mmCIF file of C-alpha atoms in Angstrom:
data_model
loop_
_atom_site.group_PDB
_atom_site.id
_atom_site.type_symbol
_atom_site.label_atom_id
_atom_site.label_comp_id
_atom_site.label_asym_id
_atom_site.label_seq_id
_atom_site.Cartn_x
_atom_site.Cartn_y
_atom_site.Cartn_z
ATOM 1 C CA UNK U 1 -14.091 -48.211 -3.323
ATOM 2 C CA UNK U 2 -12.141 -47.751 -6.332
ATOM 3 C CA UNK U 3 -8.569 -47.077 -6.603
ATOM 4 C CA UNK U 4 -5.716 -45.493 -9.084
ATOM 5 C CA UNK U 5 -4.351 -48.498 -9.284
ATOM 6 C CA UNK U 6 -5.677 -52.165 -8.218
ATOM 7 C CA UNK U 7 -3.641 -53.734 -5.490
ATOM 8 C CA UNK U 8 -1.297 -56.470 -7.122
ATOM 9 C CA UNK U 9 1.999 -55.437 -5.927
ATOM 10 C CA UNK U 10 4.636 -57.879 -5.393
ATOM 11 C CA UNK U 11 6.136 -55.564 -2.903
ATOM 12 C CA UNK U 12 4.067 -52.946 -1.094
ATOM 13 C CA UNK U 13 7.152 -51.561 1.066
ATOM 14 C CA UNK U 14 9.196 -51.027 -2.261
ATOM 15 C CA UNK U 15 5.925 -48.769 -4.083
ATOM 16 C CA UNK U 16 5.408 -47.121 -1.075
ATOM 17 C CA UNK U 17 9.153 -45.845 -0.320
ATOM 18 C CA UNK U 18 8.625 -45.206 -4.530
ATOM 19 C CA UNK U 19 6.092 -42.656 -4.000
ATOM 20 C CA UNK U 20 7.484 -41.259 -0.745
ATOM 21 C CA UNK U 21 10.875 -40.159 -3.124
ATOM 22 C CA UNK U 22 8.241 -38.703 -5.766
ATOM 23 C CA UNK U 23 6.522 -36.700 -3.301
ATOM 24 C CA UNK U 24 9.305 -35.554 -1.088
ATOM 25 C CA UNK U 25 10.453 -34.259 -5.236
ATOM 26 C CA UNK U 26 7.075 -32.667 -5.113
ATOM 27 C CA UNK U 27 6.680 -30.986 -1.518
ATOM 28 C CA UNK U 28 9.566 -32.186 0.468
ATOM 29 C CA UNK U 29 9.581 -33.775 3.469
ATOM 30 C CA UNK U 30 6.543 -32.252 5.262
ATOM 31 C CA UNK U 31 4.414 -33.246 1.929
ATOM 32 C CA UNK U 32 4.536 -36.913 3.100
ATOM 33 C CA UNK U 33 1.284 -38.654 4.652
ATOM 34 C CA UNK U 34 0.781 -42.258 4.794
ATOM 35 C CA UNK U 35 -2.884 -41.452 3.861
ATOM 36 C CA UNK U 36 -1.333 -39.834 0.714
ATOM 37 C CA UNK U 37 1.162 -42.789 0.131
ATOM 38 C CA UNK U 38 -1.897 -45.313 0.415
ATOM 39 C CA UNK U 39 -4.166 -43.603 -2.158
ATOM 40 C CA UNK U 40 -0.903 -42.792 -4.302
ATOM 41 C CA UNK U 41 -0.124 -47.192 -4.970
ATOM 42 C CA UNK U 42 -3.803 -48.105 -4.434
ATOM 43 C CA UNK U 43 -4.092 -49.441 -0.863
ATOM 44 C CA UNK U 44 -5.761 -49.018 1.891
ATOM 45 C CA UNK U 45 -4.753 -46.504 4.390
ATOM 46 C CA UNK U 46 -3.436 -49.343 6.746
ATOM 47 C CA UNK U 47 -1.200 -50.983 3.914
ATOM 48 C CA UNK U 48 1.751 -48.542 4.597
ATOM 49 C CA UNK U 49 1.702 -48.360 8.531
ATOM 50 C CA UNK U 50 1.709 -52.399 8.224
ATOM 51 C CA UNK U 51 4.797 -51.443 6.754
ATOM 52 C CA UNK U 52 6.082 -48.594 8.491
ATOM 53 C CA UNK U 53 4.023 -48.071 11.655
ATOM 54 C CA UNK U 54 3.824 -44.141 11.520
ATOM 55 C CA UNK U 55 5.681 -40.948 8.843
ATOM 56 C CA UNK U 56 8.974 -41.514 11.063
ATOM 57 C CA UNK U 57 8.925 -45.004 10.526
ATOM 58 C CA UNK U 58 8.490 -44.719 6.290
ATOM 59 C CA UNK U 59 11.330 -41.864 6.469
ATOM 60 C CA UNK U 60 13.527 -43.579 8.638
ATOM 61 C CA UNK U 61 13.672 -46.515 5.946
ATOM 62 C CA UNK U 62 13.772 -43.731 3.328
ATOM 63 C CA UNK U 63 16.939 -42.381 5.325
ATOM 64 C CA UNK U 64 18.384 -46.180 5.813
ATOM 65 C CA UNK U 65 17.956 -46.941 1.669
ATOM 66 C CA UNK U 66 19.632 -43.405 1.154
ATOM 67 C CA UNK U 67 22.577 -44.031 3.753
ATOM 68 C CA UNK U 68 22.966 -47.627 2.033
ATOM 69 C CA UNK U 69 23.413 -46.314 -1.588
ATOM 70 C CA UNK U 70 25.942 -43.239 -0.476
ATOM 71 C CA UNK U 71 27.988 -46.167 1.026
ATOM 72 C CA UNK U 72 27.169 -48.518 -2.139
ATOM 73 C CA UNK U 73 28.311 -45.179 -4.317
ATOM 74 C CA UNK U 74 31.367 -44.365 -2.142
ATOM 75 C CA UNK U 75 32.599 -48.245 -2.296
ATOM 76 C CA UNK U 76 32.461 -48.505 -5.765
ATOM 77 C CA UNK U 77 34.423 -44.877 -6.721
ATOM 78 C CA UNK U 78 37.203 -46.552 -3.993
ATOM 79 C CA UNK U 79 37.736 -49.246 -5.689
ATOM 80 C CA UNK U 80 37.910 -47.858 -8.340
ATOM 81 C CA UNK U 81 41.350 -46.049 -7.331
ATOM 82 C CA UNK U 82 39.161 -42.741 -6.302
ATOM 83 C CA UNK U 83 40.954 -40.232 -4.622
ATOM 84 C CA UNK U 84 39.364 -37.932 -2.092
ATOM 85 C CA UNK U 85 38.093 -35.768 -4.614
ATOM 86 C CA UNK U 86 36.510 -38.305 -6.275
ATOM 87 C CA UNK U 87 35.075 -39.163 -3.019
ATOM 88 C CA UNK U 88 33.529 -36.522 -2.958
ATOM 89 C CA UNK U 89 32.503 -35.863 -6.203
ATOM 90 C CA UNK U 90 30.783 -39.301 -5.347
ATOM 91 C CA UNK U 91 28.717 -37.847 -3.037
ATOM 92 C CA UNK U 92 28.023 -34.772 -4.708
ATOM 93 C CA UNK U 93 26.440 -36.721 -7.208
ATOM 94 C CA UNK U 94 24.672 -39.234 -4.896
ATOM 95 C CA UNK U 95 23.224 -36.053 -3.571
ATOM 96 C CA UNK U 96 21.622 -34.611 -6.674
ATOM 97 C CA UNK U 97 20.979 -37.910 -8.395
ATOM 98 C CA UNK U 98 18.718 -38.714 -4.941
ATOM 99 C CA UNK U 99 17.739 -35.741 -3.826
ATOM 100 C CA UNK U 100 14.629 -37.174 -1.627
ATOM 101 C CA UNK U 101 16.654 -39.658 0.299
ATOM 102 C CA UNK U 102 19.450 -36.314 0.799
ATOM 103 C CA UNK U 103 16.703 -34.137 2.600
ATOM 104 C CA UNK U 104 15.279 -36.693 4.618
ATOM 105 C CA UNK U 105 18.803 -38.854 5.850
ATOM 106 C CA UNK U 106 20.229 -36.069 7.639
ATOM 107 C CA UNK U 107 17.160 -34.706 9.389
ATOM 108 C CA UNK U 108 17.131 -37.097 12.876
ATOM 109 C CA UNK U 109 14.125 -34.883 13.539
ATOM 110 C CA UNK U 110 12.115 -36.775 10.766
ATOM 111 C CA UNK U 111 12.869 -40.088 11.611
ATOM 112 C CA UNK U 112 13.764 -42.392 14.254
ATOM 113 C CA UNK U 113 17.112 -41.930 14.855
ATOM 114 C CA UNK U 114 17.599 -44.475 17.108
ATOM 115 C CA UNK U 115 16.635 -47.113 14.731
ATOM 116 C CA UNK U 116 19.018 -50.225 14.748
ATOM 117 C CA UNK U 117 19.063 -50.531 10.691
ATOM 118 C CA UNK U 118 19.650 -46.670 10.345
ATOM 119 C CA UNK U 119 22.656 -46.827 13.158
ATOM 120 C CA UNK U 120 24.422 -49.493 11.002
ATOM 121 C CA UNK U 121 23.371 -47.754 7.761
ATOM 122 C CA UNK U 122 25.166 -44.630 8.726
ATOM 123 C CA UNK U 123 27.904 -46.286 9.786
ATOM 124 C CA UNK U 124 28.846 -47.813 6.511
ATOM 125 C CA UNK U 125 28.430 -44.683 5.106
ATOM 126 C CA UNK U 126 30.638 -43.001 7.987
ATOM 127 C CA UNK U 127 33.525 -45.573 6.738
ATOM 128 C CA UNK U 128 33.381 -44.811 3.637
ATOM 129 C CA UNK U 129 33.717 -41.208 4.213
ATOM 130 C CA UNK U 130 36.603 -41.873 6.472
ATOM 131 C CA UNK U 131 38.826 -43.921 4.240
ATOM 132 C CA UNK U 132 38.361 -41.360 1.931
ATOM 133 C CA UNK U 133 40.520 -39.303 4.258
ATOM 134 C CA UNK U 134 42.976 -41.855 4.756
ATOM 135 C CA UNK U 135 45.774 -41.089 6.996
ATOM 136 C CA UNK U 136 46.411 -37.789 7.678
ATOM 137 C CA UNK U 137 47.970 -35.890 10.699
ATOM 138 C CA UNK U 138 44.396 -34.798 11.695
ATOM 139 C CA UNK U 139 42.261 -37.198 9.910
ATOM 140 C CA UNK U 140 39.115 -36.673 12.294
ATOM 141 C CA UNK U 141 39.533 -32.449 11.364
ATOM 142 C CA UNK U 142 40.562 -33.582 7.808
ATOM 143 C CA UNK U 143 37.278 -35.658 7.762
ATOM 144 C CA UNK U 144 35.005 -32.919 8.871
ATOM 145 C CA UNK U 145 36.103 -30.090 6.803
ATOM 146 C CA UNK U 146 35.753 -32.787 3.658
ATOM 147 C CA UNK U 147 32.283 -33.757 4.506
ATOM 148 C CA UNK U 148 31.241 -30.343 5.181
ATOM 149 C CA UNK U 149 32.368 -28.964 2.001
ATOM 150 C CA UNK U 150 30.592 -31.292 -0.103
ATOM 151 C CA UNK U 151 27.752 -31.879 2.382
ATOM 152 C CA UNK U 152 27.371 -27.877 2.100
ATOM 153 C CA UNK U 153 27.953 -27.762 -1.715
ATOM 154 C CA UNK U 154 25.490 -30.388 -2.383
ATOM 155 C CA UNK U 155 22.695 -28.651 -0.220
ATOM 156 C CA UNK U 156 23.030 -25.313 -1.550
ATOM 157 C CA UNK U 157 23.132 -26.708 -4.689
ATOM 158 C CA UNK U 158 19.607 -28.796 -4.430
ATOM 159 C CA UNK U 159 18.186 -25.628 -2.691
ATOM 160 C CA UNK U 160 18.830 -23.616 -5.605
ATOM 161 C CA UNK U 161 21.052 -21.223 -3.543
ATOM 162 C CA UNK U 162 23.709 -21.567 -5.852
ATOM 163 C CA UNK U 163 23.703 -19.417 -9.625
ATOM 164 C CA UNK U 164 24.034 -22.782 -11.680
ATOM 165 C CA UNK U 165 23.835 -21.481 -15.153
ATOM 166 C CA UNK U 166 23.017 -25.042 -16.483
ATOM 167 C CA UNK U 167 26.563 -26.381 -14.519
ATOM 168 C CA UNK U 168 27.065 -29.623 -13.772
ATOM 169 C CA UNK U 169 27.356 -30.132 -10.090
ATOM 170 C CA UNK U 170 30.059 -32.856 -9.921
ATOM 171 C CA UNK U 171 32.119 -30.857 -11.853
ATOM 172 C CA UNK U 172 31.781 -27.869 -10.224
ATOM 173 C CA UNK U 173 33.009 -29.595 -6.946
ATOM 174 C CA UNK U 174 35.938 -31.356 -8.941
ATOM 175 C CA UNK U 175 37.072 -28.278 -9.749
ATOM 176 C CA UNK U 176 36.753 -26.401 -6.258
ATOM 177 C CA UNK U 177 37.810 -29.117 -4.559
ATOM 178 C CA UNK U 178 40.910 -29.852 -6.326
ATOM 179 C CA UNK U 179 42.132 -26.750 -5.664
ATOM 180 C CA UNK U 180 41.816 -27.019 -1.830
ATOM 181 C CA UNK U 181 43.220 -31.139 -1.036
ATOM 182 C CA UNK U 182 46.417 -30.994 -0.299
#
């Protein structure tokens, strides 16, 4: 049976997680079917559940990789000297730059959120967000209304619910946001 593309990859997981993020671009989350995935890198339709078992399974990983580089992206604008609106101007971008791994990482009804690798994943990420904070008479309240506001931005921005008028989305939420830390 011939394929798109002969089998020779040197990492199956990787290609398969790559065309996951192109179709979730495509048709979202629901759009995604290991079937799809299999004929999409050139495999046969058991290549990806070696991998990933079941959908769950592919978009739990797809959640983990996404939760990995929001904590990667957070690190790296704190150590840089980033302030909380940085922070979240951090994630703001995160969130349009990987829009796939944004619909699917906060959607526990997608994947398996009881996963060991995810748990630790979001944790990191969870940090990050928290030392962003710092220390604040109610840093938990503080924490929640700063996640919320970019978490919210950033999806109604991706959604299209937002007027953009060719805006860029990290410095919309500079600006917004820098009126409202104290």
């Amino acid at each position: 049976m011939p394929t798109q593309r002969p089998y020779h990859h040197g990492d199956l997981r990787r290609a398969v997680l790559d065309a996951a993020v192109e179709v979730i671009g495509e048709h979202g989350p629901a759009g995604v079917g290991l079937r799809d995935l299999a004929r999409r890198v050139g495999v046969s339709h058991a290549g990806p559940v070696h991998h990933f078992k079941d959908k769950a399974g592919l978009l739990t990983a797809l959640a983990v990789e996404g939760f990995t580089l929001l904590a990667d992206a957070l690190d790296a604008t704190a150590a840089e000297g980033g302030d909380m609106v940085e922070m979240g101007a951090a994630y703001v971008r995160f969130a349009t730059d990987h829009r796939a791994h944004f619909e699917v990482m906060f959607r526990p009804d997608l994947h398996h959120p009881g996963d060991p690798a995810l748990a630790r994943a979001q944790d990191r990420a969870r940090a990050a967000l928290t030392a962003a904070v710092g220390d604040r008479p109610d840093s938990e309240l503080s924490r929640i209304a700063a996640w919320s506001l970019v978490h919210g931005f950033a999806t109604l921005w991706n959604t299209g619910a937002l007027a953009r008028a060719d805006r860029d989305p990290v410095a919309v939420v500079r600006s917004f946001a820098g009126r409202l830390v104290l």
